[in-house]
Coordinates of C-alpha atoms and ligand atoms in Angstrom, one line a residue:
M4 CA -6.0 -34.7 -52.2
A5 CA -7.6 -31.7 -50.6
I6 CA -9.1 -28.9 -52.7
G7 CA -6.4 -26.6 -51.2
A8 CA -5.3 -25.8 -47.7
G9 CA -8.4 -24.3 -46.0
G10 CA -10.3 -24.6 -49.2
F11 CA -13.7 -26.2 -49.6
R12 CA -16.8 -26.2 -51.8
I13 CA -20.4 -25.7 -50.9
G14 CA -23.2 -27.2 -53.0
L15 CA -26.8 -26.2 -52.7
D16 CA -29.9 -27.3 -54.6
D17 CA -33.6 -27.4 -54.6
T18 CA -34.5 -24.6 -52.4
D19 CA -37.1 -23.5 -54.9
A20 CA -40.7 -23.8 -54.2
A21 CA -43.9 -22.9 -56.0
S22 CA -43.7 -19.5 -54.3
G23 CA -40.5 -19.0 -56.2
L24 CA -37.6 -18.6 -53.8
C25 CA -34.7 -19.2 -56.2
T26 CA -31.6 -21.2 -55.4
T27 CA -29.3 -18.6 -56.8
W28 CA -30.7 -16.0 -54.5
L29 CA -30.0 -18.2 -51.5
G30 CA -26.5 -18.9 -52.8
A31 CA -25.8 -15.2 -53.3
V32 CA -27.0 -14.4 -49.7
L33 CA -24.9 -17.3 -48.4
A34 CA -21.8 -16.0 -50.2
E35 CA -22.4 -12.5 -48.6
R36 CA -22.9 -14.0 -45.2
L37 CA -19.6 -16.0 -45.5
E38 CA -17.7 -12.9 -46.6
S39 CA -19.1 -11.0 -43.6
R40 CA -17.6 -13.8 -41.4
D41 CA -14.2 -13.4 -43.0
F42 CA -14.4 -16.3 -45.4
L43 CA -12.6 -15.8 -48.7
V44 CA -15.2 -16.5 -51.4
R45 CA -13.2 -17.4 -54.5
E46 CA -16.0 -18.3 -57.0
R47 CA -19.8 -18.4 -57.3
R48 CA -21.0 -21.1 -59.7
L49 CA -24.4 -21.5 -61.2
V50 CA -24.7 -25.1 -62.3
R51 CA -27.6 -26.1 -64.7
L52 CA -28.4 -29.8 -64.7
N53 CA -30.3 -32.0 -67.1
P54 CA -33.3 -29.9 -68.2
N55 CA -35.4 -33.0 -68.8
A56 CA -34.9 -34.6 -65.4
P57 CA -38.2 -35.6 -63.8
F58 CA -38.8 -33.8 -60.5
R59 CA -36.5 -31.0 -61.6
T60 CA -36.9 -27.6 -60.2
R61 CA -37.7 -24.8 -62.6
G62 CA -34.6 -24.4 -64.8
N63 CA -32.9 -27.2 -62.8
A64 CA -30.3 -24.9 -61.2
A65 CA -27.9 -25.7 -58.4
I66 CA -25.1 -23.6 -57.0
A67 CA -21.6 -24.1 -55.7
I68 CA -19.5 -21.7 -53.7
L69 CA -15.7 -22.1 -53.7
A70 CA -14.3 -20.6 -50.5
D71 CA -11.5 -20.7 -47.9
G72 CA -12.1 -20.8 -44.2
D73 CA -13.6 -23.2 -41.6
P74 CA -15.7 -25.8 -43.5
G75 CA -17.6 -26.8 -40.4
E76 CA -18.7 -23.2 -39.8
A77 CA -19.6 -22.8 -43.4
F78 CA -21.8 -25.9 -43.2
R79 CA -23.6 -24.5 -40.1
V80 CA -24.2 -21.2 -41.8
A81 CA -25.5 -22.8 -45.0
C82 CA -27.9 -25.1 -43.1
A83 CA -29.2 -22.2 -41.0
L84 CA -29.8 -20.1 -44.1
V85 CA -31.7 -22.9 -45.8
E86 CA -33.8 -23.5 -42.7
E87 CA -34.5 -19.8 -42.4
H88 CA -35.6 -19.3 -46.0
A89 CA -36.6 -22.4 -47.8
P90 CA -40.2 -23.5 -47.4
L91 CA -39.3 -26.9 -46.0
D92 CA -43.0 -27.8 -45.6
A93 CA -43.6 -27.6 -49.3
P94 CA -43.7 -31.1 -50.8
M95 CA -41.8 -30.1 -53.9
T96 CA -39.0 -28.5 -51.9
N97 CA -36.3 -30.9 -50.8
P98 CA -33.1 -28.9 -50.3
G99 CA -29.6 -30.4 -50.2
V100 CA -26.6 -28.8 -48.6
V101 CA -23.1 -30.2 -49.2
V102 CA -19.7 -29.0 -47.9
T103 CA -16.6 -30.9 -49.0
E104 CA -12.9 -30.3 -48.4
H105 CA -12.0 -33.1 -50.8
P106 CA -12.8 -33.3 -54.5
L107 CA -16.0 -35.1 -55.5
P108 CA -15.9 -37.0 -58.8
P109 CA -16.5 -34.6 -61.8
A110 CA -18.2 -37.6 -63.6
F111 CA -21.1 -37.2 -61.1
Y112 CA -21.6 -33.7 -62.4
T113 CA -21.3 -34.8 -66.1
R114 CA -23.9 -37.5 -65.5
A115 CA -26.3 -35.1 -63.7
V116 CA -26.2 -32.6 -66.6
T117 CA -26.4 -35.2 -69.4
D118 CA -28.4 -38.0 -67.8
L119 CA -29.8 -38.9 -64.3
C120 CA -28.3 -39.6 -60.9
L121 CA -30.0 -41.1 -57.9
V122 CA -29.9 -39.9 -54.3
D123 CA -28.0 -43.1 -53.2
E124 CA -25.3 -42.4 -55.7
A125 CA -24.9 -38.9 -54.3
L126 CA -24.7 -40.3 -50.8
R127 CA -22.0 -42.8 -51.8
A128 CA -19.9 -40.0 -53.5
L129 CA -20.3 -37.7 -50.4
D130 CA -19.3 -40.5 -47.9
A131 CA -16.3 -41.5 -50.0
A132 CA -15.1 -37.8 -50.0
G133 CA -15.8 -37.5 -46.3
A134 CA -18.2 -34.5 -47.0
R135 CA -20.6 -32.9 -44.6
Y136 CA -24.1 -33.0 -46.0
R137 CA -27.7 -32.6 -45.0
G138 CA -30.8 -33.5 -47.2
Y139 CA -34.2 -32.1 -46.3
G140 CA -37.5 -33.7 -47.2
N141 CA -36.9 -36.7 -49.4
G142 CA -33.2 -35.6 -49.8
R143 CA -33.4 -35.3 -53.6
G144 CA -31.7 -31.9 -53.4
L145 CA -28.5 -33.7 -52.5
I146 CA -28.2 -34.8 -56.1
G147 CA -27.9 -31.3 -57.5
A148 CA -25.9 -30.1 -54.5
T149 CA -23.4 -32.9 -55.0
A150 CA -23.3 -32.3 -58.8
A151 CA -22.7 -28.6 -58.2
A152 CA -19.9 -29.2 -55.7
A153 CA -18.3 -31.8 -58.1
A154 CA -18.6 -29.8 -61.3
E155 CA -15.6 -29.0 -63.4
F156 CA -16.6 -26.9 -66.5
P157 CA -14.8 -27.7 -69.7
D158 CA -16.4 -24.5 -71.0
H159 CA -18.1 -21.7 -69.1
T160 CA -19.9 -18.4 -69.4
Y161 CA -21.0 -15.8 -66.9
E162 CA -24.3 -14.5 -65.7
L163 CA -24.7 -11.3 -63.6
L164 CA -27.9 -11.8 -61.6
V165 CA -29.5 -8.8 -60.0
Y166 CA -31.9 -9.5 -57.1
R167 CA -34.9 -7.4 -55.9
E168 CA -35.5 -5.8 -52.6
P169 CA -37.6 -8.3 -50.6
A170 CA -40.4 -5.7 -50.1
R171 CA -40.9 -5.8 -53.9
W172 CA -41.1 -9.6 -54.4
G173 CA -44.2 -10.6 -56.1
T174 CA -44.9 -7.1 -57.5
P175 CA -44.4 -6.1 -61.2
R176 CA -40.7 -5.6 -62.0
E177 CA -39.6 -2.1 -63.1
V178 CA -37.0 -2.6 -65.8
D179 CA -36.9 -0.3 -68.7
P180 CA -37.0 -2.5 -71.8
T181 CA -35.5 0.2 -74.0
S182 CA -32.4 0.2 -71.8
L183 CA -32.1 -3.6 -72.2
F184 CA -32.2 -3.4 -76.0
A185 CA -29.6 -0.6 -75.8
A186 CA -27.4 -2.7 -73.4
E187 CA -27.5 -5.7 -75.7
A188 CA -26.8 -3.6 -78.8
A189 CA -23.8 -2.1 -77.1
T190 CA -22.3 -5.4 -75.8
A191 CA -23.4 -8.1 -78.3
P192 CA -22.0 -10.6 -79.2
H193 CA -20.1 -10.5 -75.9
T194 CA -23.4 -10.7 -74.1
W195 CA -26.5 -12.5 -75.4
D196 CA -30.2 -13.3 -74.6
S197 CA -31.0 -10.2 -72.7
V198 CA -33.5 -9.4 -75.4
D199 CA -34.8 -11.1 -78.6
R200 CA -34.2 -8.5 -81.2
E201 CA -35.9 -10.4 -84.0
N202 CA -39.1 -11.0 -82.0
R203 CA -38.9 -7.6 -80.1
V204 CA -39.2 -9.1 -76.6
V205 CA -37.3 -8.9 -73.4
V206 CA -35.9 -12.3 -72.4
C207 CA -33.8 -11.6 -69.3
V208 CA -36.5 -10.4 -66.9
P209 CA -38.5 -13.3 -65.3
H210 CA -42.2 -13.3 -64.9
T211 CA -42.2 -15.6 -61.9
P212 CA -42.5 -14.3 -58.3
D213 CA -38.9 -15.1 -57.4
P214 CA -36.3 -12.5 -56.2
V215 CA -34.5 -12.2 -59.6
L216 CA -34.9 -8.8 -61.2
F217 CA -32.9 -9.6 -64.3
G218 CA -29.8 -11.5 -65.4
I219 CA -27.2 -10.6 -68.0
R220 CA -25.4 -13.5 -69.8
G221 CA -22.0 -13.1 -71.4
E222 CA -18.5 -14.2 -72.1
S223 CA -16.7 -12.4 -69.2
P224 CA -17.4 -10.6 -66.0
Y225 CA -16.3 -7.4 -67.8
W226 CA -18.9 -7.6 -70.5
V227 CA -21.8 -8.6 -68.3
R228 CA -21.0 -5.6 -66.0
Q229 CA -20.7 -3.3 -69.0
A230 CA -24.2 -4.3 -70.1
R231 CA -25.6 -4.1 -66.5
E232 CA -24.4 -0.5 -66.2
L233 CA -26.7 0.4 -69.1
V234 CA -29.8 -1.1 -67.6
V235 CA -32.3 1.4 -66.1
A236 CA -34.3 -0.4 -63.3
E237 CA -35.7 -0.4 -59.8
P238 CA -33.1 -0.4 -57.0
A239 CA -31.4 -3.8 -56.5
A240 CA -30.9 -5.4 -53.1
L241 CA -28.1 -7.7 -54.2
E242 CA -26.0 -8.7 -57.3
A243 CA -23.8 -11.7 -58.0
C244 CA -21.7 -12.6 -60.9
W245 CA -21.9 -16.3 -61.5
V246 CA -19.6 -18.6 -63.4
T247 CA -21.9 -21.0 -65.2
N248 CA -22.3 -23.9 -67.6
Q249 CA -25.1 -22.0 -69.3
G250 CA -24.6 -21.4 -73.0
T251 CA -22.1 -24.3 -73.3
D252 CA -24.1 -27.2 -74.6
A253 CA -23.0 -29.2 -71.6
H254 CA -26.2 -31.2 -71.8
L255 CA -25.5 -32.6 -75.4
V256 CA -23.9 -35.9 -76.1
R257 CA -23.4 -37.6 -79.5
G258 CA -26.2 -39.8 -80.5
T259 CA -27.3 -41.9 -83.5
C260 CA -30.8 -42.4 -85.0
G261 CA -32.5 -45.4 -83.4
A262 CA -30.3 -45.4 -80.3
L263 CA -31.5 -42.3 -78.3
H264 CA -32.7 -42.4 -74.7
E265 CA -35.7 -40.6 -73.3
G266 CA -34.7 -37.5 -71.3
R267 CA -31.2 -37.0 -72.7
S268 CA -30.0 -34.4 -75.2
Y269 CA -28.0 -35.1 -78.4
T270 CA -26.3 -34.1 -81.6
V271 CA -27.5 -36.5 -84.3
A272 CA -26.3 -36.6 -87.9
G273 CA -28.7 -37.8 -90.6
T274 CA -30.4 -37.2 -93.9
I275 CA -33.8 -35.6 -94.3
S276 CA -36.3 -38.3 -95.2
S277 CA -39.6 -36.5 -95.3
L278 CA -41.0 -33.2 -96.4
P279 CA -41.5 -30.9 -93.3
S280 CA -45.1 -30.7 -92.2
T281 CA -46.7 -28.0 -90.1
G282 CA -49.2 -29.3 -87.6
E283 CA -51.8 -27.9 -85.3
G284 CA -50.5 -24.9 -83.3
G285 CA -47.7 -24.3 -85.8
H286 CA -45.4 -27.2 -84.7
V287 CA -43.1 -28.4 -87.6
T288 CA -42.3 -32.1 -87.9
L289 CA -39.7 -33.7 -90.1
L290 CA -38.0 -37.1 -90.3
I291 CA -34.3 -37.7 -90.5
E292 CA -32.7 -41.1 -91.4
D293 CA -29.4 -42.7 -90.7
G294 CA -28.4 -46.3 -91.1
G295 CA -31.9 -47.4 -91.8
E296 CA -33.3 -45.8 -88.6
Q297 CA -35.7 -42.8 -88.7
L298 CA -35.8 -40.0 -86.1
R299 CA -38.7 -37.6 -85.8
C300 CA -37.5 -34.0 -85.2
M301 CA -39.8 -31.2 -83.9
A302 CA -39.6 -27.4 -84.1
Y303 CA -42.3 -26.2 -81.7
E304 CA -44.3 -23.0 -82.2
P305 CA -42.3 -21.0 -79.6
T306 CA -39.2 -21.4 -81.7
K307 CA -40.8 -18.8 -84.1
G308 CA -38.6 -17.9 -87.1
F309 CA -36.4 -21.0 -86.7
R310 CA -39.3 -23.0 -88.1
E311 CA -38.9 -21.2 -91.5
G312 CA -35.5 -22.9 -91.8
V313 CA -36.9 -26.2 -90.8
R314 CA -39.7 -25.9 -93.4
A315 CA -37.2 -25.1 -96.1
L316 CA -35.5 -28.5 -95.7
R317 CA -36.0 -31.2 -98.3
P318 CA -35.5 -35.0 -98.5
G319 CA -31.8 -35.7 -99.2
D320 CA -30.5 -32.7 -97.3
R321 CA -27.8 -33.8 -94.8
V322 CA -28.1 -32.2 -91.3
I323 CA -26.8 -32.4 -87.8
A324 CA -29.7 -31.9 -85.4
C325 CA -29.2 -30.9 -81.7
G326 CA -31.9 -31.1 -79.0
S327 CA -33.6 -33.1 -76.3
F328 CA -35.1 -36.5 -76.9
R329 CA -38.5 -36.5 -75.3
H330 CA -41.7 -38.5 -76.0
G331 CA -39.9 -40.1 -79.0
S332 CA -38.9 -36.9 -80.7
L333 CA -35.8 -34.8 -80.9
N334 CA -36.9 -31.2 -79.9
L335 CA -34.7 -29.0 -82.0
E336 CA -32.5 -26.4 -80.3
K337 CA -30.2 -25.9 -83.3
L338 CA -29.4 -27.5 -86.6
C339 CA -26.5 -27.6 -89.1
V340 CA -27.3 -28.0 -92.7
V341 CA -24.3 -29.9 -94.0
S342 CA -25.3 -30.2 -97.6
I343 CA -28.3 -29.4 -99.7
A344 CA -29.8 -32.0 -102.1
E345 CA -31.3 -31.1 -105.5
A346 CA -35.0 -30.9 -104.7
V347 CA -37.0 -32.0 -107.7
A348 CA -40.8 -31.6 -108.0
L349 CA -42.7 -33.4 -110.8
R350 CA -45.4 -31.5 -112.6
P351 CA -47.5 -31.8 -115.8
P352 CA -45.4 -31.1 -118.9
P353 CA -46.2 -28.6 -121.7
C354 CA -48.3 -30.1 -124.5
P355 CA -46.0 -31.6 -127.2
S356 CA -48.1 -30.2 -130.0
C357 CA -49.5 -26.8 -128.9
G358 CA -47.3 -25.9 -125.9
K359 CA -50.1 -25.3 -123.4
R360 CA -49.5 -26.8 -119.9
T361 CA -51.2 -30.2 -119.8
T362 CA -53.2 -31.6 -116.9
S363 CA -53.1 -35.1 -115.3
A364 CA -55.2 -37.6 -117.1
G365 CA -55.4 -39.7 -113.9
T366 CA -53.1 -41.9 -111.9
G367 CA -50.7 -43.7 -114.3
K368 CA -52.5 -42.4 -117.4
G369 CA -50.1 -39.6 -118.2
F370 CA -51.1 -36.1 -119.1
K371 CA -53.7 -34.6 -121.5
C372 CA -53.9 -31.2 -123.3
R373 CA -57.2 -29.5 -122.7
R374 CA -56.8 -27.3 -125.7
C375 CA -55.9 -29.8 -128.5
G376 CA -56.4 -33.2 -126.8
A377 CA -52.8 -34.4 -127.3
R378 CA -51.4 -36.8 -124.7
T379 CA -48.0 -37.3 -123.2
I380 CA -46.6 -39.8 -120.7
H381 CA -43.7 -38.3 -118.8
P382 CA -44.0 -35.5 -116.2
E383 CA -41.7 -32.5 -116.2
R384 CA -39.0 -32.4 -113.6
A385 CA -38.8 -29.0 -112.0
V386 CA -35.8 -28.3 -109.9
E387 CA -36.8 -26.3 -106.8
E388 CA -34.9 -23.1 -106.1
R389 CA -33.8 -23.7 -102.4
S390 CA -34.3 -21.0 -99.8
I391 CA -31.8 -22.5 -97.4
G392 CA -28.1 -23.1 -97.6
P393 CA -25.4 -24.9 -95.7
G394 CA -24.7 -23.5 -92.2
W395 CA -26.0 -23.4 -88.6
Y396 CA -29.5 -22.4 -87.6
E397 CA -30.7 -21.8 -84.0
V398 CA -33.9 -21.1 -82.1
P399 CA -34.2 -17.4 -81.2
P400 CA -33.3 -16.1 -77.7
V401 CA -36.9 -16.2 -76.5
A402 CA -36.9 -20.0 -77.0
R403 CA -33.4 -20.8 -76.0
R404 CA -32.7 -23.2 -73.1
H405 CA -30.3 -22.2 -70.4
L406 CA -27.7 -24.8 -71.4
A407 CA -27.9 -24.3 -75.2
R408 CA -24.8 -22.6 -76.6
P409 CA -25.8 -19.6 -78.7
L410 CA -24.2 -19.6 -82.2
C411 CA -22.6 -16.2 -81.4
R412 CA -20.2 -18.4 -79.3
G413 CA -19.4 -20.6 -82.3
P414 CA -20.8 -24.0 -83.4
P415 CA -21.0 -26.9 -80.9
E416 CA -17.7 -28.4 -80.2
L417 CA -19.3 -31.8 -80.1
V418 CA -19.7 -31.8 -83.8
L419 CA -16.8 -33.5 -85.5
D420 CA -15.3 -33.0 -89.0
E421 CA -16.5 -36.5 -89.9
D422 CA -20.1 -35.3 -89.6
L423 CA -19.6 -32.4 -91.9
Ligands
ZN503 ZN1 -52.1 -29.0 -127.0

């Protein structure tokens, strides 16, 4: 079955280099070039892939363009553009270009966003679909290009990316932060992550030397354009509104304690089994347990205020933790507190004869009153007043990963009633 009479998809990946030419910019230029040659460009897709994949490009982004016209000509235009712009001599730049008139297996995309795919697997899928393709360097970019062209999004959001004039690349960006805060205030919760209001920082303006000036993320083309209109910034050379899997939790799969794989991202249900501890650099560690298996969860320093919620957890609390499993830990992106346990602390009791607070008489020796010398055996059970209640908690925008669904879009769909 063809994608539609005259219809085809282009996939493009790994045109980034250390110098920071970004794949989405090349995709935006390609879409314009196709339109100038009378192609009908139906959709621009920004496809984020597994953020933990080794050899990933920064942000692990690939793009797809859905268009009508002559696929052979589109392939020649795309390859010429890559050869013109991508630094093909850079060892970490291995672009892939795919043009297909027939559908590629959506499962290839699903695996590339939740797990890992190999170049050989991409080649098999491309050959089976009779696709045109070219891999440069070691050809690794064909994985992302194939995944992008194969992608079907069960859920999607939008990002309006604004690109700089080439003469300004590498120079400081001129974007008025006050206007970004105003744009978010006027359009939230329909847009998100332009700024981090709690931490008072701008999130949507990169610091890398790539062509992106800023990007507005939101639920519809209407809302991202509304926000963009309010941003005061240097003149832009190009803008593109991308349909994207960002903010959809596409990277998360259901997992269980003791059965997680390195480099994948999960939702895991469990019961807190240790007091949270804060280590060097402000990283918070805690253990959850399920079915006799323990899982270490981490909330790193850049997650800022999110760590307060994590520190407020106590053994016995039931949670659902979401994040990437790396180096044996689940790095928390968000967390649902399902139920709160009664947190009991033991402390020396009041003296049975004079009422003054006793002190410990030593391990296993009970408690002794320093005023009158009376002794008592049993400690006092003090019920801790909890500072956290059931509900969802998430890292702030400044620490959010591209794929992580912000809570303003609702809780993850992957979480089932049986977990709650
Ligand atoms: Zn006493």
